[in-house]
Every structure is written in structure tokens, then in C-alpha cells.
Amino acid sequence: MKKPCCICIVILVIVVVIAAGIGYAVLRSKNHAKSGDEGKYGDALTVSMQFLDVQKAGKLVNNKISWRGNSALKDGSELKVDLSTGLYDAGDHVKFGFPMAFTATILAWSILEYGESMKKVDQYQPAIDSLRWITDYLVNAHPKDDMLYVQVGDGDADHKCWERPETMSDKRPVSQINKTSPGTDVAAETAAALAAASLVFKKSDDSSYSEELLKHSKQLFSFADKYRGKYSASLPKVQKFYNSTGYMDELLWASAWLYHASSEKTYLEFVTGKAADDIDFDKPTWFSWDNKLPGTEVLLARSSFFDEEAKGNTDIERYKQAAEAIMCNVLPNSPKTTSSKTDGGLIWVTEWNSLQHPVAHAFLANLYGDYMKKSNTKTLDCDGEKFSYDDLRDFAKSQADYVLGENPAKMSYLVGYGDKFPQFVHHRGASIPADDKPSCNEGFRWLESDDPNPNEATGALVGGPYLNETYVDARSNVKQGEPTTYSCALAIALFSSLTTSIDVDKSLS
Ligand SMILES: *[C@@H]1O[C@H](CO)[C@@H](O)[C@H](O)[C@H]1NC(C)=O
Ligand SMILES: *[C@@H]1O[C@H](CO)[C@@H](O)[C@H](O)[C@H]1NC(C)=O
Ligand SMILES: *[C@@H]1O[C@H](CO)[C@@H](O)[C@H](O)[C@H]1NC(C)=O
């Protein structure tokens, strides 16, 4: 046997030491990235996801919220439909179909684009479960082709009570739209939600559920298109709560989602046909539960970037231009930057629920930046100034960081995140001790109480700051202190987009 040479051993030892050193450095930098920015957004994502559990109606499965229990078990039973699941809208207990469907669409969109990031922080399955909690409801709400139940509970009656969902005593009337009382906006938004969700369940290997959702989506789209009208004209009582300004945006949005979900050309033809005639593609608008145009524009820009069928189609290119206009509107150094923002740089459009717009547009901006990156598109042109996808990500981070505490009020607007966050959230369930069972009227003493909420509405994104960047933490402050489920979905979308820097998939299916 030959003796191993001394020099060989020395060299071997040196190589091993260097390799270990490099390995250690790589690991360290990886861990550093995780515990730095991306860890922060992953934590925010984990926190915000819990608000969907806080808002769940029906017979709860694997309930993780200690102060929540079963509620609304009989919703829909008078009509022989099971409308017991779904999510309560905000601090009250109405199931408003229009914003609830939007919540599902946004949640599905975030899972499709950023499901891999959700997996990194164990939020993928919770996101799927919460999505299904809504889509089961939406499917049951659509028992016949040209009819859809769009609301359970009455806004006025509900607001006359202050009670826990588990012990609510007021009547739960169900409202519908149909051929004679149409609701194109809500039917189309529901179609969008079910199309987007059908892609999610296809990817997660539940193909029969996916097909069922797609079938309902197509049928709802034709119902919406054939019997046109605003649901808030058919059901005037909703105007005080979710008044719809129009339905063409929802038809285009639903069609764009159906094109992604089915690859059928008719849906592509719809968005490029006369339905798009009245859109001003140069004029950026604000994405919200009422206005789906910006979302449609970014979603169709996706087709322009990645879809061979749609690439080069001049009508689709117009949507991409519109998406660029939206980006140029929010980028802080763009010549076209909006004046709708606070001194601290937060996009600010309305006093009610002010955080919905910055969060929505930060998500769209980061997503659009990811499309640019994936397609090797180096720059975006805003009136001659060039911006990169990193600029879009920086903007998205600036809005997210503001929400999470980097703001003049030095507080987090996400309940359960950071050292200082709102304690008097306008939320019935959170404000009443879990062992109390006040009747409809008795509960108001909890609304009026000077003590902080006994239960934490974890993950609630409150309405947000005023234009002057102040926040009054009072339970009666509905404008600033009431969290909504659709804002929560937008926050989930934003935080999941920032949790890791992954490549988006070229195809959603
Ligand atoms: C259609 O919907 C309207 C509004 O909800 C309702 O008043 C009417 O009874 C419905 N029609 C039928 C045939 O159920
Ligand atoms: C709802 O919007 C319509 C216009 O789309 C308007 O005429 C009506 O006054 C609004 N209702 C409320 C309560 O604001
Ligand atoms: C900030 O704006 C709100 C709403 O407009 C107003 O009520 C409040 O007085 C303002 N606070 C300060 C400090 O200016």
C-alpha cells in the first residue's frame, strides 16, 4: 500500500477549509436575505393571511382563531341553498357578494403568481383553503344559469346590532339578481373569481373542482353579458355600501380571466372587440373593488409579454400601454407621477379605507416588474424617462414599508404586526369578549367601551391614515379603523409578491 503524500494531505485540508468557508458564506448570505427584507414580508404575509380565518362564516374547519366559532349556519336554508360559508365583509356580518368575489379573484391571482413564495412561509395551503371557503359559497350562490344570490344579511338591519357572529339574532335575508333584475358587475366579478380559482385548483391537482368552477364561470359570464345592468340599480339597498359605478370593467376583467383559464379565443375577441371602445387607454385609473380596469390591463399585458397567441395583437398592445401608464402614474420619479399621495410618499386617493389604493397599486407594480424581468424587458418609458423593474419593486416596497411602520405615525397598520398597531379596530367580533353573548342592542356597550379590543383581529389591515398622515385609534372611527376583507386580499397579494424574488411563470395554467 502506498503511503499518502504529506503535501497531498495538506492541499486536501486547504481545499476542504476553503470550500467550507465558501459554503458558510453562501449560507449566511441566504439566511441574511431571509431574515432581512424578505423575512419581513413573509412575516407580514403570515399575519395578514389570518384575517381570512377571522372573517370565516359557517361551520369552521381547523379553526385557528381562539375567539371565533361557528356562525351563520342557516344562511340560505330558507331557499334550500347552503350559503353558510364565505367571508364576512368587514367589521360587520353582511356577506356582500360584490367585494367578496373580488377578494376571491385577488387571492387566486396571488396564489397563481406567487404560490411558490407562499410555500416558503407555509402559507400556500392556508391560502388555498381560504379561497375554497369563498368559491364553495359562490358556487352554491349560483344554483341556476341566469340567477345569482349576491348578498346574505341586510346592511341596515346588521348595522343596528353590535353582536358576535356566533350569537347574531337578526334576520339573514338573501338577495338575488336575475334576468329581470340584472347585475352585470357582480355576475362578471363572480365569473372572474371562479375562472381565476379554476386555474388555482387545476395547478393544485383538483381537476374536477377546477372544471366545475370553470363551468360556472362561463355561464355567469354569459348571464352577465346578456342581461346587462348595474346590480346596485336592481338592488338599490346596496348603494349605501357598495354602489357600483359601471360594469364594462368587470366584463373585460372576467373575459380576460376566462381567456387565461380556458384559452378560448372568444374571450380574447371580447376584450379586443367593441367592449373596449369606451376605454381611455392613456388615462390611468385606481384599482379597487369597484374599478377592475387597472387589473385587466396588467393581466392582459401579461398576455402581451408571454402569450404567443396574443403577442403582437395591436389591441392587446393597447392594454399593455395602459398598464405602462398605470406604472408611470405611481413611480415617484416619473414625469407623470400622480399628485394623489401623502408627503411621506403613500399613494392616497380616498379618506375611507385609504390603504386600499396604495396596497393594490404596489402589488400591480411589483407584478408588472416581474413580468418585465421574466421577459427580459429592461426598461419602461415614462415620457422619455426610463425605469427598470427594480424601480417598480422599490416603489412596491416603499408602500409596504409604510403600511408596516415606516410612516410619520410610527405605527403598523396591520393588526398583529410590529410593536405598535391599532387596538380599537372597528370590528364587532374583536370588540366583544368571547364568553359574552349580548343581544343585538346590548352589544353597543362594547362599541362604546374605552378599553382596547379584548380579541385581536390578527391580519386586519385597517382603513388607514388621513392625507395628513394621522390616525385616530378609536372604535367609532369607521373611516380609518374598519378593516375589510378585500383590502386584506390585496395585502396578501402585495406581501406574497415581496416575500421572495422568484420568477413568475410564463403561463398561469
Ligand atoms: C329577481 O330579482 C329581484 C331582485 O332581487 C327580485 O325582486 C325578484 O323577485 C326576482 N325574480 C324572481 C322571478 O325571482
Ligand atoms: C349610486 O350611484 C349612482 C350612479 O351610478 C347614483 O345615481 C346614486 O346616487 C348612488 N347612490 C348613493 C347612495 O350614493
Ligand atoms: C388631519 O386630517 C383630518 C381629516 O381631514 C383632520 O380631522 C385632522 O384634524 C387633521 N389633523 C391634523 C393634525 O392636522
PDB file of N, CA, C and O in Angstrom, residues 455-497:
ATOM      1  N   ASN A 455     -60.206  40.960  21.836  1.00  0.00           N
ATOM      2  CA  ASN A 455     -59.691  39.952  20.891  1.00  0.00           C
ATOM      3  C   ASN A 455     -58.916  40.660  19.786  1.00  0.00           C
ATOM      4  O   ASN A 455     -59.327  41.713  19.306  1.00  0.00           O
ATOM      5  N   GLU A 456     -57.813  40.042  19.383  1.00  0.00           N
ATOM      6  CA  GLU A 456     -57.022  40.656  18.311  1.00  0.00           C
ATOM      7  C   GLU A 456     -57.529  40.170  16.953  1.00  0.00           C
ATOM      8  O   GLU A 456     -57.569  38.970  16.692  1.00  0.00           O
ATOM      9  N   ALA A 457     -57.918  41.116  16.103  1.00  0.00           N
ATOM     10  CA  ALA A 457     -58.330  40.769  14.732  1.00  0.00           C
ATOM     11  C   ALA A 457     -57.060  40.649  13.891  1.00  0.00           C
ATOM     12  O   ALA A 457     -56.773  41.458  13.011  1.00  0.00           O
ATOM     13  N   THR A 458     -56.286  39.609  14.175  1.00  0.00           N
ATOM     14  CA  THR A 458     -54.969  39.454  13.557  1.00  0.00           C
ATOM     15  C   THR A 458     -55.068  39.487  12.027  1.00  0.00           C
ATOM     16  O   THR A 458     -55.918  38.816  11.445  1.00  0.00           O
ATOM     17  N   GLY A 459     -54.185  40.266  11.436  1.00  0.00           N
ATOM     18  CA  GLY A 459     -54.142  40.324   9.980  1.00  0.00           C
ATOM     19  C   GLY A 459     -55.036  41.386   9.375  1.00  0.00           C
ATOM     20  O   GLY A 459     -55.010  41.594   8.158  1.00  0.00           O
ATOM     21  N   ALA A 460     -55.828  42.048  10.227  1.00  0.00           N
ATOM     22  CA  ALA A 460     -56.682  43.106   9.693  1.00  0.00           C
ATOM     23  C   ALA A 460     -55.812  44.264   9.213  1.00  0.00           C
ATOM     24  O   ALA A 460     -54.933  44.725   9.926  1.00  0.00           O
ATOM     25  N   LEU A 461     -56.062  44.707   8.001  1.00  0.00           N
ATOM     26  CA  LEU A 461     -55.439  45.931   7.519  1.00  0.00           C
ATOM     27  C   LEU A 461     -56.487  47.010   7.732  1.00  0.00           C
ATOM     28  O   LEU A 461     -57.562  46.955   7.127  1.00  0.00           O
ATOM     29  N   VAL A 462     -56.215  47.947   8.634  1.00  0.00           N
ATOM     30  CA  VAL A 462     -57.239  48.952   8.926  1.00  0.00           C
ATOM     31  C   VAL A 462     -57.378  49.909   7.747  1.00  0.00           C
ATOM     32  O   VAL A 462     -56.581  49.864   6.800  1.00  0.00           O
ATOM     33  N   GLY A 463     -58.397  50.771   7.820  1.00  0.00           N
ATOM     34  CA  GLY A 463     -58.644  51.706   6.718  1.00  0.00           C
ATOM     35  C   GLY A 463     -57.406  52.497   6.356  1.00  0.00           C
ATOM     36  O   GLY A 463     -57.007  52.560   5.197  1.00  0.00           O
ATOM     37  N   GLY A 464     -56.793  53.103   7.377  1.00  0.00           N
ATOM     38  CA  GLY A 464     -55.518  53.768   7.131  1.00  0.00           C
ATOM     39  C   GLY A 464     -55.499  55.232   7.485  1.00  0.00           C
ATOM     40  O   GLY A 464     -56.473  55.778   8.009  1.00  0.00           O
ATOM     41  N   PRO A 465     -54.354  55.884   7.204  1.00  0.00           N
ATOM     42  CA  PRO A 465     -54.151  57.269   7.631  1.00  0.00           C
ATOM     43  C   PRO A 465     -54.948  58.273   6.800  1.00  0.00           C
ATOM     44  O   PRO A 465     -55.353  57.988   5.674  1.00  0.00           O
ATOM     45  N   TYR A 466     -55.141  59.450   7.380  1.00  0.00           N
ATOM     46  CA  TYR A 466     -55.667  60.595   6.626  1.00  0.00           C
ATOM     47  C   TYR A 466     -54.566  61.121   5.715  1.00  0.00           C
ATOM     48  O   TYR A 466     -53.393  60.745   5.839  1.00  0.00           O
ATOM     49  N   LEU A 467     -54.925  62.060   4.869  1.00  0.00           N
ATOM     50  CA  LEU A 467     -53.947  62.657   3.958  1.00  0.00           C
ATOM     51  C   LEU A 467     -52.803  63.317   4.743  1.00  0.00           C
ATOM     52  O   LEU A 467     -51.654  63.304   4.318  1.00  0.00           O
ATOM     53  N   ASN A 468     -53.125  63.867   5.916  1.00  0.00           N
ATOM     54  CA  ASN A 468     -52.076  64.483   6.741  1.00  0.00           C
ATOM     55  C   ASN A 468     -51.306  63.452   7.573  1.00  0.00           C
ATOM     56  O   ASN A 468     -50.563  63.812   8.479  1.00  0.00           O
ATOM     57  N   GLU A 469     -51.506  62.184   7.299  1.00  0.00           N
ATOM     58  CA  GLU A 469     -50.747  61.058   7.877  1.00  0.00           C
ATOM     59  C   GLU A 469     -50.983  60.853   9.366  1.00  0.00           C
ATOM     60  O   GLU A 469     -50.126  60.335  10.072  1.00  0.00           O
ATOM     61  N   THR A 470     -52.160  61.275   9.831  1.00  0.00           N
ATOM     62  CA  THR A 470     -52.516  60.974  11.222  1.00  0.00           C
ATOM     63  C   THR A 470     -53.518  59.826  11.241  1.00  0.00           C
ATOM     64  O   THR A 470     -54.184  59.541  10.237  1.00  0.00           O
ATOM     65  N   TYR A 471     -53.615  59.190  12.399  1.00  0.00           N
ATOM     66  CA  TYR A 471     -54.546  58.078  12.571  1.00  0.00           C
ATOM     67  C   TYR A 471     -55.142  58.169  13.968  1.00  0.00           C
ATOM     68  O   TYR A 471     -54.415  58.316  14.947  1.00  0.00           O
ATOM     69  N   VAL A 472     -56.462  58.131  14.034  1.00  0.00           N
ATOM     70  CA  VAL A 472     -57.132  58.182  15.329  1.00  0.00           C
ATOM     71  C   VAL A 472     -57.619  56.777  15.672  1.00  0.00           C
ATOM     72  O   VAL A 472     -58.512  56.238  15.008  1.00  0.00           O
ATOM     73  N   ASP A 473     -57.004  56.191  16.689  1.00  0.00           N
ATOM     74  CA  ASP A 473     -57.331  54.806  17.041  1.00  0.00           C
ATOM     75  C   ASP A 473     -58.543  54.789  17.964  1.00  0.00           C
ATOM     76  O   ASP A 473     -58.408  54.756  19.186  1.00  0.00           O
ATOM     77  N   ALA A 474     -59.725  54.858  17.367  1.00  0.00           N
ATOM     78  CA  ALA A 474     -60.970  54.847  18.136  1.00  0.00           C
ATOM     79  C   ALA A 474     -61.948  53.906  17.439  1.00  0.00           C
ATOM     80  O   ALA A 474     -62.029  53.892  16.208  1.00  0.00           O
ATOM     81  N   ARG A 475     -62.689  53.136  18.245  1.00  0.00           N
ATOM     82  CA  ARG A 475     -63.567  52.115  17.669  1.00  0.00           C
ATOM     83  C   ARG A 475     -64.693  52.706  16.831  1.00  0.00           C
ATOM     84  O   ARG A 475     -65.229  52.065  15.930  1.00  0.00           O
ATOM     85  N   SER A 476     -65.059  53.953  17.130  1.00  0.00           N
ATOM     86  CA  SER A 476     -66.144  54.571  16.350  1.00  0.00           C
ATOM     87  C   SER A 476     -65.635  55.186  15.047  1.00  0.00           C
ATOM     88  O   SER A 476     -66.415  55.660  14.232  1.00  0.00           O
ATOM     89  N   ASN A 477     -64.341  55.153  14.849  1.00  0.00           N
ATOM     90  CA  ASN A 477     -63.734  55.772  13.665  1.00  0.00           C
ATOM     91  C   ASN A 477     -63.778  54.797  12.479  1.00  0.00           C
ATOM     92  O   ASN A 477     -62.801  54.119  12.176  1.00  0.00           O
ATOM     93  N   VAL A 478     -64.924  54.773  11.830  1.00  0.00           N
ATOM     94  CA  VAL A 478     -65.152  53.770  10.782  1.00  0.00           C
ATOM     95  C   VAL A 478     -64.272  54.012   9.554  1.00  0.00           C
ATOM     96  O   VAL A 478     -63.732  53.081   8.952  1.00  0.00           O
ATOM     97  N   LYS A 479     -64.137  55.269   9.195  1.00  0.00           N
ATOM     98  CA  LYS A 479     -63.342  55.616   8.006  1.00  0.00           C
ATOM     99  C   LYS A 479     -61.927  55.061   8.082  1.00  0.00           C
ATOM    100  O   LYS A 479     -61.373  54.580   7.117  1.00  0.00           O
ATOM    101  N   GLN A 480     -61.316  55.199   9.247  1.00  0.00           N
ATOM    102  CA  GLN A 480     -59.907  54.829   9.402  1.00  0.00           C
ATOM    103  C   GLN A 480     -59.706  53.446  10.023  1.00  0.00           C
ATOM    104  O   GLN A 480     -58.694  52.809   9.758  1.00  0.00           O
ATOM    105  N   GLY A 481     -60.666  53.052  10.842  1.00  0.00           N
ATOM    106  CA  GLY A 481     -60.394  51.885  11.684  1.00  0.00           C
ATOM    107  C   GLY A 481     -61.146  50.617  11.335  1.00  0.00           C
ATOM    108  O   GLY A 481     -61.047  49.631  12.048  1.00  0.00           O
ATOM    109  N   GLU A 482     -61.907  50.622  10.210  1.00  0.00           N
ATOM    110  CA  GLU A 482     -62.622  49.389   9.861  1.00  0.00           C
ATOM    111  C   GLU A 482     -61.848  48.613   8.801  1.00  0.00           C
ATOM    112  O   GLU A 482     -61.591  49.115   7.717  1.00  0.00           O
ATOM    113  N   PRO A 483     -61.472  47.378   9.123  1.00  0.00           N
ATOM    114  CA  PRO A 483     -60.751  46.573   8.129  1.00  0.00           C
ATOM    115  C   PRO A 483     -61.740  45.908   7.182  1.00  0.00           C
ATOM    116  O   PRO A 483     -62.856  45.579   7.576  1.00  0.00           O
ATOM    117  N   THR A 484     -61.338  45.707   5.940  1.00  0.00           N
ATOM    118  CA  THR A 484     -62.195  44.981   5.003  1.00  0.00           C
ATOM    119  C   THR A 484     -61.480  43.730   4.515  1.00  0.00           C
ATOM    120  O   THR A 484     -60.256  43.660   4.501  1.00  0.00           O
ATOM    121  N   THR A 485     -62.284  42.783   4.100  1.00  0.00           N
ATOM    122  CA  THR A 485     -61.720  41.524   3.630  1.00  0.00           C
ATOM    123  C   THR A 485     -61.001  41.711   2.297  1.00  0.00           C
ATOM    124  O   THR A 485     -59.955  41.123   2.053  1.00  0.00           O
ATOM    125  N   TYR A 486     -61.550  42.583   1.428  1.00  0.00           N
ATOM    126  CA  TYR A 486     -60.883  42.736   0.118  1.00  0.00           C
ATOM    127  C   TYR A 486     -59.545  43.465   0.265  1.00  0.00           C
ATOM    128  O   TYR A 486     -58.597  43.179  -0.467  1.00  0.00           O
ATOM    129  N   SER A 487     -59.425  44.389   1.234  1.00  0.00           N
ATOM    130  CA  SER A 487     -58.111  45.020   1.446  1.00  0.00           C
ATOM    131  C   SER A 487     -57.116  43.997   1.964  1.00  0.00           C
ATOM    132  O   SER A 487     -55.921  44.052   1.648  1.00  0.00           O
ATOM    133  N   CYS A 488     -57.618  43.068   2.761  1.00  0.00           N
ATOM    134  CA  CYS A 488     -56.755  42.002   3.272  1.00  0.00           C
ATOM    135  C   CYS A 488     -56.216  41.175   2.110  1.00  0.00           C
ATOM    136  O   CYS A 488     -55.021  40.850   2.059  1.00  0.00           O
ATOM    137  N   ALA A 489     -57.079  40.864   1.149  1.00  0.00           N
ATOM    138  CA  ALA A 489     -56.621  40.080  -0.015  1.00  0.00           C
ATOM    139  C   ALA A 489     -55.555  40.847  -0.796  1.00  0.00           C
ATOM    140  O   ALA A 489     -54.565  40.268  -1.262  1.00  0.00           O
ATOM    141  N   LEU A 490     -55.747  42.152  -0.916  1.00  0.00           N
ATOM    142  CA  LEU A 490     -54.751  42.962  -1.632  1.00  0.00           C
ATOM    143  C   LEU A 490     -53.426  42.978  -0.871  1.00  0.00           C
ATOM    144  O   LEU A 490     -52.348  42.942  -1.476  1.00  0.00           O
ATOM    145  N   ALA A 491     -53.504  43.019   0.466  1.00  0.00           N
ATOM    146  CA  ALA A 491     -52.281  42.990   1.277  1.00  0.00           C
ATOM    147  C   ALA A 491     -51.571  41.639   1.118  1.00  0.00           C
ATOM    148  O   ALA A 491     -50.343  41.578   0.987  1.00  0.00           O
ATOM    149  N   ILE A 492     -52.354  40.570   1.093  1.00  0.00           N
ATOM    150  CA  ILE A 492     -51.776  39.239   0.881  1.00  0.00           C
ATOM    151  C   ILE A 492     -51.060  39.200  -0.473  1.00  0.00           C
ATOM    152  O   ILE A 492     -49.946  38.688  -0.600  1.00  0.00           O
ATOM    153  N   ALA A 493     -51.705  39.779  -1.472  1.00  0.00           N
ATOM    154  CA  ALA A 493     -51.102  39.816  -2.814  1.00  0.00           C
ATOM    155  C   ALA A 493     -49.773  40.573  -2.768  1.00  0.00           C
ATOM    156  O   ALA A 493     -48.755  40.103  -3.274  1.00  0.00           O
ATOM    157  N   LEU A 494     -49.779  41.729  -2.134  1.00  0.00           N
ATOM    158  CA  LEU A 494     -48.562  42.544  -2.077  1.00  0.00           C
ATOM    159  C   LEU A 494     -47.449  41.831  -1.306  1.00  0.00           C
ATOM    160  O   LEU A 494     -46.321  41.711  -1.792  1.00  0.00           O
ATOM    161  N   PHE A 495     -47.753  41.347  -0.110  1.00  0.00           N
ATOM    162  CA  PHE A 495     -46.700  40.738   0.706  1.00  0.00           C
ATOM    163  C   PHE A 495     -46.182  39.454   0.057  1.00  0.00           C
ATOM    164  O   PHE A 495     -44.986  39.157   0.135  1.00  0.00           O
ATOM    165  N   SER A 496     -47.053  38.693  -0.582  1.00  0.00           N
ATOM    166  CA  SER A 496     -46.547  37.469  -1.220  1.00  0.00           C
ATOM    167  C   SER A 496     -45.647  37.828  -2.401  1.00  0.00           C
ATOM    168  O   SER A 496     -44.685  37.122  -2.689  1.00  0.00           O
ATOM    169  N   SER A 497     -45.932  38.952  -3.051  1.00  0.00           N
ATOM    170  CA  SER A 497     -45.089  39.347  -4.192  1.00  0.00           C
ATOM    171  C   SER A 497     -43.711  39.800  -3.736  1.00  0.00           C
ATOM    172  O   SER A 497     -42.764  39.802  -4.525  1.00  0.00           O
TER     173      SER A 497
END
